[in-house]
């Protein structure tokens, strides 16, 4: 198991900036506003030849019992308990504060190795604060600048002294899956939806623990947090995301960053679960999110949450499916599951639907069957004449899956009506059993073998 280090400290000392620096990419949201990080986030870090797991945490702060701040601190406490060592960060420019002293005591009580880091120490302004950090009694402070990458060699020396044994340089550095591991590699699943749809509660129920911060308050989740879930013998990498509101309602910079993080999670995912509130389903924003997922070419599953609050009269599921067909014709046949993040109802059905949607998303049509379908489709409904000239569709091929994509060679690509392309897409779905997943048809004009003669005549 990888050596694990938790980043701890009061709000706004640069924990997320250092986290992004060590994992080599901007995974955690960073802003000047204190308290941006709420959930704990894990990442694979590297510094020189050192490889370890790093946990970014919420800023240690006091809060009333039962408050959001208190639950954030509980998440940080869990990260400290799970870690093998701690990196305690102070702001060298601000100097040591009473909060720093209080939480330095907490770090000592954890009875784990601690590396004291004086961040933001670039220039002369940080020298005094770095000197003050000696008084915390956690050893010599390591002056760094996480933003500018200064002092990382000293940090390397401090971390190397904590590692239980040298890292074998022959080990795989990135843990990337081999080409033949597709069947066992975790399926990347993003849970998306409007604010307060119950995304974090649902994922906690899948995990069987309070891993993600939840609250009745809308907008609790800010970062896209990835967790590993095993269900029905299959591994999943599930991303909790910030709620997506209409663009006109997004005013704060921090919410814009959260939305951008959610959009990145959608693009990185293979299957997207659109979570709707059973009391307010198929609202305009839900339809916009579903359309976004289809345009991004990701497999889609619709989950209607808080099903435990619905009065059961019979036929509710059939009504949901009819609504999905009416509101979302672009993903006809999309899997739809009723669930409850509180009780756990329907979660096995949901994860089975995710696996099935993933399989359809990876589907390839056999060439011979595709040719037979194409001939039957154009005979049953020939392409229309445009401007008095008949359109000629020559042949079709599937160059790739993920999502299923087809190239149709024809005489005049720009003249093929959208209605006829929709007919071909729907016919493909039905013929090759590809419900719900995006299907792409790309039109290309076949080269005219007599074009060179026409040019000579001119």
Short mmCIF file of C-alpha atoms in Angstrom, two decimals:
data_model
loop_
_atom_site.label_atom_id
_atom_site.label_comp_id
_atom_site.label_asym_id
_atom_site.label_seq_id
_atom_site.Cartn_x
_atom_site.Cartn_y
_atom_site.Cartn_z
CA UNK A 1 0.00 0.00 0.00
CA UNK A 2 1.29 3.49 -0.91
CA UNK A 3 2.76 5.72 1.77
CA UNK A 4 0.08 8.31 2.57
CA UNK A 5 0.64 11.92 3.64
CA UNK A 6 -2.14 14.32 4.69
CA UNK A 7 -1.84 18.07 4.13
CA UNK A 8 -3.21 19.92 7.14
CA UNK A 9 -3.34 23.52 8.36
CA UNK A 10 -5.68 26.43 8.85
CA UNK A 11 -7.63 27.83 5.87
CA UNK A 12 -5.86 29.65 3.04
CA UNK A 13 -2.27 28.64 3.77
CA UNK A 14 -1.82 27.01 0.33
CA UNK A 15 -2.62 23.34 0.93
CA UNK A 16 -4.47 22.88 -2.38
CA UNK A 17 -1.76 24.74 -4.29
CA UNK A 18 0.88 22.36 -2.90
CA UNK A 19 -1.40 19.40 -3.61
CA UNK A 20 -1.69 20.44 -7.27
CA UNK A 21 2.07 20.97 -7.45
CA UNK A 22 2.84 17.48 -6.13
CA UNK A 23 0.27 15.60 -8.26
CA UNK A 24 1.40 17.51 -11.35
CA UNK A 25 -1.99 18.85 -12.42
CA UNK A 26 -4.71 21.23 -11.25
CA UNK A 27 -7.04 18.78 -9.55
CA UNK A 28 -8.01 20.87 -6.52
CA UNK A 29 -9.77 24.22 -6.77
CA UNK A 30 -7.59 27.15 -5.71
CA UNK A 31 -8.84 30.62 -4.83
CA UNK A 32 -7.87 33.50 -2.54
CA UNK A 33 -11.11 33.00 -0.61
CA UNK A 34 -10.54 30.92 2.56
CA UNK A 35 -12.32 27.60 2.98
CA UNK A 36 -12.50 26.59 -0.71
CA UNK A 37 -11.66 22.95 0.02
CA UNK A 38 -14.38 21.05 1.89
CA UNK A 39 -14.04 17.33 1.15
CA UNK A 40 -10.76 15.50 1.41
CA UNK A 41 -9.20 14.69 -1.96
CA UNK A 42 -6.59 12.03 -2.68
CA UNK A 43 -3.99 12.06 -5.45
CA UNK A 44 -0.90 10.20 -6.63
CA UNK A 45 2.01 12.50 -5.83
CA UNK A 46 5.61 12.45 -6.95
CA UNK A 47 8.64 14.45 -5.94
CA UNK A 48 11.82 13.36 -7.64
CA UNK A 49 11.90 9.57 -7.26
CA UNK A 50 9.49 9.63 -4.30
CA UNK A 51 6.01 8.25 -4.95
CA UNK A 52 3.24 8.55 -2.39
CA UNK A 53 -0.45 9.23 -1.90
CA UNK A 54 -1.33 12.73 -0.79
CA UNK A 55 -4.58 13.89 0.81
CA UNK A 56 -5.76 17.49 0.52
CA UNK A 57 -8.01 18.49 3.41
CA UNK A 58 -10.29 21.31 4.50
CA UNK A 59 -8.68 24.04 6.56
CA UNK A 60 -8.75 23.21 10.25
CA UNK A 61 -11.24 25.56 11.84
CA UNK A 62 -13.59 25.64 14.80
CA UNK A 63 -17.33 25.18 14.26
CA UNK A 64 -20.52 24.52 16.21
CA UNK A 65 -21.60 20.91 16.67
CA UNK A 66 -23.58 19.71 13.66
CA UNK A 67 -22.52 22.68 11.49
CA UNK A 68 -20.97 22.37 8.05
CA UNK A 69 -17.64 23.59 9.46
CA UNK A 70 -17.70 20.89 12.12
CA UNK A 71 -18.38 18.19 9.52
CA UNK A 72 -15.55 19.54 7.38
CA UNK A 73 -13.23 19.21 10.39
CA UNK A 74 -14.44 15.62 10.88
CA UNK A 75 -13.37 14.89 7.28
CA UNK A 76 -9.94 16.33 8.06
CA UNK A 77 -9.70 14.25 11.25
CA UNK A 78 -10.44 11.11 9.21
CA UNK A 79 -7.65 12.03 6.77
CA UNK A 80 -5.22 12.45 9.68
CA UNK A 81 -6.23 9.05 11.06
CA UNK A 82 -5.72 7.35 7.68
CA UNK A 83 -2.36 8.98 6.91
CA UNK A 84 1.10 7.61 7.63
CA UNK A 85 2.55 11.11 8.04
CA UNK A 86 1.45 14.74 8.07
CA UNK A 87 2.57 17.90 6.30
CA UNK A 88 1.59 20.78 8.56
CA UNK A 89 1.50 24.04 6.59
CA UNK A 90 1.73 27.58 7.90
CA UNK A 91 1.70 30.89 6.01
CA UNK A 92 5.20 32.37 6.28
CA UNK A 93 3.96 35.82 5.28
CA UNK A 94 1.26 35.93 7.94
CA UNK A 95 3.48 34.42 10.64
CA UNK A 96 2.36 31.95 13.28
CA UNK A 97 -1.21 32.60 14.47
CA UNK A 98 -3.05 31.30 17.57
CA UNK A 99 -4.90 28.93 15.22
CA UNK A 100 -1.59 27.50 14.01
CA UNK A 101 -0.49 26.88 17.62
CA UNK A 102 -3.77 25.17 18.50
CA UNK A 103 -3.65 22.84 15.53
CA UNK A 104 0.06 22.15 15.99
CA UNK A 105 -1.02 20.55 19.27
CA UNK A 106 -3.51 18.46 17.29
CA UNK A 107 -0.74 17.34 14.94
CA UNK A 108 1.43 16.29 17.88
CA UNK A 109 -1.42 14.32 19.44
CA UNK A 110 -1.82 12.36 16.20
CA UNK A 111 1.49 10.66 17.11
CA UNK A 112 2.66 10.54 13.49
CA UNK A 113 5.71 11.95 11.73
CA UNK A 114 5.19 15.63 10.87
CA UNK A 115 6.91 17.78 8.27
CA UNK A 116 6.45 21.46 9.11
CA UNK A 117 6.18 23.59 5.98
CA UNK A 118 6.42 27.39 5.84
CA UNK A 119 4.62 28.18 2.59
CA UNK A 120 4.62 31.50 0.69
CA UNK A 121 8.21 32.07 1.81
CA UNK A 122 9.43 33.54 -1.46
CA UNK A 123 11.25 36.86 -1.09
CA UNK A 124 12.10 38.67 2.14
CA UNK A 125 8.52 38.86 3.42
CA UNK A 126 8.48 35.20 4.43
CA UNK A 127 11.73 35.10 6.40
CA UNK A 128 10.24 36.35 9.68
CA UNK A 129 7.29 33.93 9.53
CA UNK A 130 9.59 31.02 8.80
CA UNK A 131 11.65 31.88 11.86
CA UNK A 132 8.50 32.07 14.00
CA UNK A 133 7.51 28.54 12.91
CA UNK A 134 10.37 27.11 15.02
CA UNK A 135 8.28 27.95 18.09
CA UNK A 136 5.63 25.39 17.13
CA UNK A 137 7.90 22.59 18.33
CA UNK A 138 7.45 20.45 15.22
CA UNK A 139 11.04 20.50 14.07
CA UNK A 140 12.78 22.69 11.52
CA UNK A 141 10.33 24.37 9.12
CA UNK A 142 10.87 23.76 5.41
CA UNK A 143 10.52 27.11 3.57
CA UNK A 144 8.83 26.66 0.19
CA UNK A 145 6.65 28.46 -2.33
CA UNK A 146 4.03 26.02 -3.61
CA UNK A 147 2.88 28.54 -6.21
CA UNK A 148 6.31 29.16 -7.70
CA UNK A 149 7.88 25.75 -7.03
CA UNK A 150 10.67 27.07 -4.79
CA UNK A 151 12.20 25.00 -1.98
CA UNK A 152 11.06 21.62 -3.33
CA UNK A 153 14.56 20.13 -2.99
CA UNK A 154 14.45 20.79 0.77
CA UNK A 155 10.96 19.30 0.90
CA UNK A 156 12.30 16.23 -0.92
CA UNK A 157 14.97 15.73 1.76
CA UNK A 158 12.40 16.04 4.54
CA UNK A 159 9.99 13.57 2.91
CA UNK A 160 12.71 11.08 1.96
CA UNK A 161 13.60 10.77 5.66
CA UNK A 162 10.01 9.65 6.37
CA UNK A 163 9.71 7.00 3.68
CA UNK A 164 9.89 3.46 5.08
CA UNK A 165 12.14 2.20 2.28
CA UNK A 166 13.62 3.47 -0.99
CA UNK A 167 11.38 3.40 -4.01
CA UNK A 168 12.43 0.93 -6.70
CA UNK A 169 13.04 2.99 -9.83
CA UNK A 170 11.96 0.02 -11.92
CA UNK A 171 8.41 0.27 -10.58
CA UNK A 172 5.70 1.64 -12.80
CA UNK A 173 5.53 5.39 -12.23
CA UNK A 174 2.02 6.13 -13.37
CA UNK A 175 0.10 2.90 -12.76
CA UNK A 176 -1.48 3.18 -16.19
CA UNK A 177 -3.55 0.16 -17.22
CA UNK A 178 -2.16 -2.19 -19.82
CA UNK A 179 -4.01 -2.53 -23.10
CA UNK A 180 -5.38 -5.94 -22.11
CA UNK A 181 -6.79 -4.71 -18.79
CA UNK A 182 -9.93 -3.11 -20.29
CA UNK A 183 -12.25 -5.71 -18.73
CA UNK A 184 -10.85 -5.16 -15.23
CA UNK A 185 -9.97 -1.46 -15.35
CA UNK A 186 -12.34 0.66 -13.22
CA UNK A 187 -15.18 2.28 -15.17
CA UNK A 188 -15.02 6.07 -14.78
CA UNK A 189 -18.45 7.31 -13.66
CA UNK A 190 -19.42 10.96 -13.05
CA UNK A 191 -22.49 11.68 -10.91
CA UNK A 192 -23.95 15.00 -12.08
CA UNK A 193 -27.13 16.99 -11.55
CA UNK A 194 -28.63 20.15 -10.16
CA UNK A 195 -27.62 21.36 -6.68
CA UNK A 196 -29.07 19.37 -3.77
CA UNK A 197 -30.09 16.40 -5.93
CA UNK A 198 -28.36 14.09 -3.43
CA UNK A 199 -25.18 13.20 -5.34
CA UNK A 200 -22.84 13.00 -2.32
CA UNK A 201 -25.41 11.10 -0.25
CA UNK A 202 -25.81 8.55 -3.05
CA UNK A 203 -22.05 7.97 -3.31
CA UNK A 204 -21.72 7.62 0.46
CA UNK A 205 -24.42 4.95 0.31
CA UNK A 206 -22.49 3.13 -2.43
CA UNK A 207 -19.34 3.26 -0.28
CA UNK A 208 -21.09 2.33 2.95
CA UNK A 209 -19.40 5.20 4.82
CA UNK A 210 -19.61 8.99 5.22
CA UNK A 211 -16.73 9.63 2.82
CA UNK A 212 -18.16 12.80 1.25
CA UNK A 213 -19.46 15.89 2.95
CA UNK A 214 -23.26 16.19 2.84
CA UNK A 215 -25.61 18.93 3.95
CA UNK A 216 -29.20 20.08 3.36
CA UNK A 217 -27.61 23.29 2.11
CA UNK A 218 -27.35 23.39 -1.69
CA UNK A 219 -23.85 23.78 -3.12
CA UNK A 220 -21.98 21.87 -0.40
CA UNK A 221 -19.75 20.05 -2.92
CA UNK A 222 -17.24 22.27 -4.73
CA UNK A 223 -14.47 20.00 -6.04
CA UNK A 224 -14.97 16.94 -8.20
CA UNK A 225 -13.91 14.20 -5.77
CA UNK A 226 -13.01 10.72 -7.05
CA UNK A 227 -13.63 7.62 -4.93
CA UNK A 228 -13.19 3.92 -5.69
CA UNK A 229 -16.28 1.73 -5.49
CA UNK A 230 -16.62 -2.02 -5.96
CA UNK A 231 -20.06 -3.35 -6.79
CA UNK A 232 -21.23 -6.66 -8.27
CA UNK A 233 -17.65 -7.79 -8.80
CA UNK A 234 -16.74 -4.71 -10.88
CA UNK A 235 -14.54 -1.75 -9.97
CA UNK A 236 -15.72 1.81 -10.54
CA UNK A 237 -14.00 5.18 -10.19
CA UNK A 238 -16.88 7.45 -9.17
CA UNK A 239 -16.65 11.25 -9.33
CA UNK A 240 -18.81 13.39 -7.09
CA UNK A 241 -19.38 16.79 -8.68
CA UNK A 242 -20.70 20.24 -7.86
CA UNK A 243 -24.30 20.92 -8.78
CA UNK A 244 -24.92 22.58 -12.14
CA UNK A 245 -27.21 25.60 -12.15
CA UNK A 246 -28.32 27.71 -15.08
CA UNK A 247 -25.50 29.93 -16.33
CA UNK A 248 -27.51 33.09 -15.65
CA UNK A 249 -27.63 32.24 -11.94
CA UNK A 250 -23.89 31.69 -11.56
CA UNK A 251 -22.30 34.87 -10.30
CA UNK A 252 -19.52 34.01 -7.85
CA UNK A 253 -16.07 33.20 -9.18
CA UNK A 254 -15.82 30.15 -6.92
CA UNK A 255 -19.01 28.63 -8.31
CA UNK A 256 -17.71 29.21 -11.84
CA UNK A 257 -14.58 27.26 -10.91
CA UNK A 258 -16.72 24.47 -9.45
CA UNK A 259 -18.83 24.27 -12.61
CA UNK A 260 -15.69 24.14 -14.77
CA UNK A 261 -14.42 21.29 -12.58
CA UNK A 262 -17.72 19.43 -13.09
CA UNK A 263 -17.49 19.87 -16.86
CA UNK A 264 -13.96 18.43 -16.80
CA UNK A 265 -15.28 15.44 -14.83
CA UNK A 266 -17.93 14.85 -17.50
CA UNK A 267 -15.33 14.93 -20.27
CA UNK A 268 -13.06 12.58 -18.33
CA UNK A 269 -15.86 10.11 -17.51
CA UNK A 270 -16.96 7.15 -19.58
CA UNK A 271 -20.46 6.90 -18.10
CA UNK A 272 -22.38 9.88 -16.68
CA UNK A 273 -25.21 9.36 -14.21
CA UNK A 274 -27.65 12.28 -14.35
CA UNK A 275 -29.25 12.43 -10.91
CA UNK A 276 -32.69 14.05 -10.73
CA UNK A 277 -34.87 14.90 -7.75
CA UNK A 278 -38.03 12.76 -7.82
CA UNK A 279 -40.04 15.78 -6.65
CA UNK A 280 -38.78 18.02 -9.50
CA UNK A 281 -37.74 15.77 -12.37
CA UNK A 282 -37.07 16.59 -16.02
CA UNK A 283 -36.74 20.30 -15.35
CA UNK A 284 -35.11 22.51 -17.95
CA UNK A 285 -31.68 22.32 -16.32
CA UNK A 286 -31.87 18.49 -16.21
CA UNK A 287 -32.54 18.48 -19.96
CA UNK A 288 -29.65 20.86 -20.58
CA UNK A 289 -27.27 18.61 -18.63
CA UNK A 290 -28.45 15.52 -20.54
CA UNK A 291 -27.92 17.35 -23.83
CA UNK A 292 -24.42 18.37 -22.71
CA UNK A 293 -23.55 14.75 -21.90
CA UNK A 294 -24.82 13.63 -25.32
CA UNK A 295 -22.80 16.33 -27.09
CA UNK A 296 -19.68 15.27 -25.17
CA UNK A 297 -20.27 11.72 -26.43
CA UNK A 298 -20.54 10.02 -23.02
CA UNK A 299 -22.76 7.10 -22.10
CA UNK A 300 -25.75 8.33 -20.08
CA UNK A 301 -27.80 6.79 -17.28
CA UNK A 302 -30.66 8.67 -15.63
CA UNK A 303 -31.22 8.09 -11.92
CA UNK A 304 -34.29 9.54 -10.20
CA UNK A 305 -33.28 10.06 -6.56
CA UNK A 306 -35.31 10.39 -3.34
CA UNK A 307 -37.65 7.67 -4.60
CA UNK A 308 -38.49 6.88 -0.98
CA UNK A 309 -40.48 10.14 -0.92
CA UNK A 310 -42.71 9.15 -3.86
CA UNK A 311 -46.19 7.82 -3.14
CA UNK A 312 -46.39 4.44 -4.87
CA UNK A 313 -49.54 4.05 -6.98
CA UNK A 314 -48.22 1.72 -9.67
CA UNK A 315 -47.01 2.68 -13.13
CA UNK A 316 -44.62 5.40 -11.90
CA UNK A 317 -41.59 3.84 -13.61
CA UNK A 318 -43.51 3.53 -16.90
CA UNK A 319 -44.42 7.23 -16.60
CA UNK A 320 -40.76 8.11 -16.03
CA UNK A 321 -39.73 6.21 -19.17
CA UNK A 322 -42.43 7.94 -21.22
CA UNK A 323 -41.20 11.31 -19.95
CA UNK A 324 -37.61 10.42 -20.85
CA UNK A 325 -38.63 9.43 -24.40
CA UNK A 326 -40.58 12.67 -24.81
CA UNK A 327 -38.05 15.09 -23.32
CA UNK A 328 -34.82 13.40 -24.47
CA UNK A 329 -35.35 12.03 -28.01
CA UNK A 330 -31.62 12.49 -28.76
CA UNK A 331 -30.82 9.62 -26.35
CA UNK A 332 -33.79 7.41 -27.07
CA UNK A 333 -33.90 4.32 -24.86
CA UNK A 334 -31.61 5.82 -22.19
CA UNK A 335 -31.45 3.59 -19.07
CA UNK A 336 -33.57 4.98 -16.24
CA UNK A 337 -33.42 3.81 -12.61
CA UNK A 338 -35.31 4.95 -9.50
CA UNK A 339 -33.04 5.14 -6.45
CA UNK A 340 -32.81 6.41 -2.90
CA UNK A 341 -29.49 7.70 -1.62
CA UNK A 342 -30.82 7.57 1.94
CA UNK A 343 -32.14 3.99 2.02
CA UNK A 344 -29.95 2.47 -0.70
CA UNK A 345 -32.96 1.37 -2.75
CA UNK A 346 -32.13 0.70 -6.40
CA UNK A 347 -28.34 1.06 -6.13
CA UNK A 348 -27.64 -2.44 -7.47
CA UNK A 349 -29.92 -1.73 -10.42
CA UNK A 350 -28.14 1.57 -10.98
CA UNK A 351 -24.65 0.05 -11.11
CA UNK A 352 -25.91 -2.73 -13.40
CA UNK A 353 -27.33 -0.04 -15.70
CA UNK A 354 -23.94 1.72 -15.64
CA UNK A 355 -22.18 -1.48 -16.74
CA UNK A 356 -24.72 -2.07 -19.51
CA UNK A 357 -24.46 1.54 -20.73
CA UNK A 358 -20.66 1.20 -20.73
CA UNK A 359 -20.91 -1.97 -22.83
CA UNK A 360 -23.20 -0.26 -25.36
CA UNK A 361 -20.87 2.76 -25.48
CA UNK A 362 -18.03 0.41 -26.49
CA UNK A 363 -20.13 -1.50 -29.03
CA UNK A 364 -19.04 -2.18 -32.61
CA UNK A 365 -21.37 -3.30 -35.36
CA UNK A 366 -20.12 -6.28 -37.45
CA UNK A 367 -19.25 -5.09 -40.97
CA UNK A 368 -21.46 -7.63 -42.74
CA UNK A 369 -24.45 -6.84 -40.53
CA UNK A 370 -23.81 -3.10 -40.97
CA UNK A 371 -23.87 -3.47 -44.77
CA UNK A 372 -27.14 -5.43 -44.64
CA UNK A 373 -28.71 -2.83 -42.37
CA UNK A 374 -27.56 0.03 -44.63
CA UNK A 375 -29.06 -1.54 -47.74
CA UNK A 376 -32.35 -2.23 -45.97
CA UNK A 377 -32.50 1.28 -44.42
CA UNK A 378 -32.10 3.19 -47.71
CA UNK A 379 -34.49 0.83 -49.52
CA UNK A 380 -37.15 1.25 -46.82
CA UNK A 381 -36.75 5.04 -46.79
CA UNK A 382 -34.71 6.40 -49.73
CA UNK A 383 -32.89 9.70 -49.21
CA UNK A 384 -34.89 12.67 -50.48
CA UNK A 385 -34.12 14.69 -53.61
CA UNK A 386 -32.68 18.11 -52.79
CA UNK A 387 -32.99 20.98 -55.30
CA UNK A 388 -34.22 18.48 -57.86
CA UNK A 389 -31.12 16.30 -57.57
CA UNK A 390 -31.12 12.85 -56.03
CA UNK A 391 -28.82 12.17 -53.10
CA UNK A 392 -26.70 9.08 -53.44
CA UNK A 393 -25.56 7.25 -50.32
CA UNK A 394 -22.68 4.94 -51.22
CA UNK A 395 -21.64 2.98 -48.12
CA UNK A 396 -21.14 3.22 -44.35
CA UNK A 397 -18.38 2.08 -42.00
CA UNK A 398 -17.69 2.24 -38.27
CA UNK A 399 -14.16 3.53 -37.60
CA UNK A 400 -14.49 3.64 -33.79
CA UNK A 401 -16.60 3.16 -30.70
CA UNK A 402 -16.73 5.13 -27.41
CA UNK A 403 -19.27 6.37 -28.56
CA UNK A 404 -20.29 4.32 -31.63
CA UNK A 405 -19.28 6.48 -34.60
CA UNK A 406 -20.02 5.83 -38.26
CA UNK A 407 -18.78 7.43 -41.47
CA UNK A 408 -21.31 7.64 -44.30
CA UNK A 409 -19.93 8.27 -47.79
CA UNK A 410 -22.34 10.09 -50.07
CA UNK A 411 -22.54 12.37 -53.11
CA UNK A 412 -23.41 15.69 -51.38
CA UNK A 413 -22.70 15.67 -47.66
CA UNK A 414 -23.96 19.21 -47.02
CA UNK A 415 -27.33 18.46 -48.65
CA UNK A 416 -28.36 15.51 -46.47
CA UNK A 417 -31.24 16.78 -44.26
CA UNK A 418 -30.94 16.53 -40.47
CA UNK A 419 -34.24 14.65 -40.41
CA UNK A 420 -32.77 11.89 -42.58
CA UNK A 421 -29.67 11.66 -40.35
CA UNK A 422 -31.98 11.27 -37.33
CA UNK A 423 -33.77 8.48 -39.18
CA UNK A 424 -30.48 6.67 -39.76
CA UNK A 425 -29.39 7.14 -36.11
CA UNK A 426 -32.68 5.79 -34.75
CA UNK A 427 -32.58 2.89 -37.19
CA UNK A 428 -29.01 2.09 -36.10
CA UNK A 429 -30.04 2.13 -32.43
CA UNK A 430 -32.85 -0.31 -33.07
CA UNK A 431 -30.96 -2.63 -35.42
CA UNK A 432 -27.83 -2.98 -33.25
CA UNK A 433 -29.39 -2.58 -29.78
CA UNK A 434 -27.67 0.68 -28.80
CA UNK A 435 -30.22 2.39 -26.54
CA UNK A 436 -29.41 5.69 -24.89
CA UNK A 437 -25.79 6.05 -25.95
CA UNK A 438 -24.75 8.87 -28.32
CA UNK A 439 -24.47 7.67 -31.92
CA UNK A 440 -22.41 9.72 -34.34
CA UNK A 441 -22.85 9.74 -38.13
CA UNK A 442 -20.20 11.71 -40.00
CA UNK A 443 -20.94 12.51 -43.65
CA UNK A 444 -18.14 12.48 -46.20
CA UNK A 445 -18.27 13.00 -49.91
CA UNK A 446 -16.89 10.19 -52.01
CA UNK A 447 -14.16 11.32 -54.40
CA UNK A 448 -15.43 11.85 -57.96
CA UNK A 449 -13.22 9.80 -60.33
CA UNK A 450 -14.12 12.12 -63.25
CA UNK A 451 -13.28 15.36 -61.47
CA UNK A 452 -9.89 15.67 -63.18
CA UNK A 453 -11.49 15.40 -66.63
CA UNK A 454 -13.94 18.16 -65.73
CA UNK A 455 -11.06 20.45 -64.77
CA UNK A 456 -9.29 19.78 -68.11
CA UNK A 457 -12.44 20.74 -70.04
CA UNK A 458 -12.46 24.09 -68.27
#
